[in-house]
C-alpha cells in the first residue's frame, strides 16, 4: 500500500517519495529487492537536489565497482553539506580510491555548505 502511495506522490512531484522508493527497492523492504530500480529512483531524486539520494547513488556505484563515479557522487553530496559523504571520501582516500585533492575538495565544500547554512539570527537566539 505504501508503495502505491509513494508512486502516486511521485506522480504529483514529490522528490522525497522518489528517494523513499529508492530505499525500498535498495533494501527489498516490502518489495522484491531491485538494485537497478533503486539506483534509478536515487538518480531521479538526486537530479532534483535530494542530497541523501546523491550519497546513495555513490554507494550504488561502489557496489558496482565504479569507484571514480562513486567519488564524484560523494563530492557533490559533500558540497551540499552531507557529512557522511565527507567521511566516505576520507575512507576512500585512506584506501587509495580517492585522491588527496578530492578529499580536500570535499572537506572544503562541506565546510562552505555548513557555513552557508548558518543563520546569524539563529546563532543570536542560542
XYZ file of C-alpha atoms in Angstrom:
126
model
C 0.000 0.000 0.000
C 2.794 2.446 0.896
C 4.458 1.747 -2.460
C 1.246 2.787 -4.207
C 1.066 5.986 -2.163
C 4.708 6.891 -2.834
C 4.229 6.143 -6.533
C 1.218 8.452 -6.546
C 3.245 11.082 -4.657
C 5.984 10.825 -7.308
C 3.373 11.469 -9.990
C 2.396 14.597 -8.026
C 6.034 15.731 -7.975
C 7.359 14.506 -4.610
C 11.153 14.201 -4.631
C 11.108 12.624 -1.160
C 8.853 9.854 -2.492
C 11.398 9.145 -5.259
C 14.091 8.806 -2.598
C 11.874 6.605 -0.400
C 11.109 4.294 -3.327
C 14.851 4.059 -3.933
C 15.384 2.931 -0.351
C 12.567 0.393 -0.533
C 13.952 -1.209 -3.698
C 17.525 -0.963 -2.398
C 16.679 -2.846 0.799
C 13.868 -5.051 -0.511
C 11.639 -3.849 2.308
C 8.095 -4.716 1.214
C 9.058 -5.316 -2.425
C 11.369 -7.610 -4.348
C 14.855 -6.153 -3.988
C 15.957 -4.471 -7.206
C 19.242 -2.546 -7.001
C 18.954 -1.231 -10.571
C 15.483 0.152 -9.917
C 16.724 1.663 -6.640
C 19.554 3.414 -8.484
C 17.071 4.850 -10.991
C 14.923 6.302 -8.203
C 18.026 7.686 -6.464
C 19.203 9.211 -9.740
C 15.877 10.967 -10.326
C 15.792 12.298 -6.749
C 19.451 13.376 -6.930
C 18.811 15.268 -10.163
C 16.232 17.272 -8.203
C 18.753 18.067 -5.453
C 17.950 15.392 -2.842
C 21.336 15.124 -1.130
C 20.835 11.711 0.504
C 19.869 10.270 -2.879
C 23.138 11.583 -4.335
C 25.069 9.933 -1.484
C 23.200 6.656 -2.023
C 23.980 6.820 -5.753
C 27.639 6.887 -4.734
C 27.045 3.788 -2.623
C 25.406 2.068 -5.619
C 28.471 2.878 -7.719
C 30.757 1.427 -5.030
C 28.772 -1.825 -5.125
C 29.199 -1.936 -8.921
C 32.942 -1.348 -8.614
C 32.866 2.152 -10.108
C 34.958 3.995 -7.536
C 35.601 7.034 -9.758
C 31.891 7.604 -10.332
C 31.190 6.939 -6.652
C 33.693 9.576 -5.543
C 32.116 12.092 -7.929
C 28.686 11.485 -6.351
C 30.144 11.751 -2.848
C 31.897 15.007 -3.805
C 28.613 16.526 -4.954
C 26.742 15.497 -1.809
C 29.628 16.625 0.441
C 29.458 20.051 -1.189
C 25.742 20.061 -0.369
C 26.535 19.611 3.322
C 26.272 15.817 3.679
C 28.716 14.854 6.428
C 28.640 11.101 5.709
C 29.823 11.822 2.165
C 32.896 13.611 3.518
C 33.615 10.662 5.804
C 33.129 8.246 2.907
C 35.592 10.184 0.730
C 38.026 10.215 3.652
C 37.806 6.403 3.865
C 38.173 6.170 0.072
C 41.280 8.359 0.270
C 42.736 6.179 3.044
C 42.046 3.100 0.879
C 43.646 4.671 -2.190
C 40.360 5.064 -4.093
C 40.245 8.878 -3.889
C 42.959 11.481 -4.218
C 44.107 13.887 -1.534
C 42.783 16.705 -3.739
C 39.334 15.100 -3.826
C 39.313 14.729 -0.061
C 40.385 18.365 0.392
C 37.739 19.472 -2.132
C 35.052 17.500 -0.274
C 36.109 18.876 3.092
C 36.221 22.473 1.872
C 32.926 22.102 0.014
C 31.274 20.625 3.094
C 32.615 23.410 5.334
C 31.403 26.041 2.844
C 27.932 24.451 2.768
C 27.731 24.329 6.566
C 28.869 27.950 6.775
C 26.292 28.975 4.178
C 23.526 27.270 6.175
C 24.384 29.159 9.354
C 21.968 31.846 10.374
C 23.107 34.935 12.268
C 19.622 35.291 13.800
C 19.578 31.644 14.901
C 23.082 31.953 16.369
C 21.948 35.068 18.272
C 18.936 33.175 19.673
C 21.152 30.475 21.176
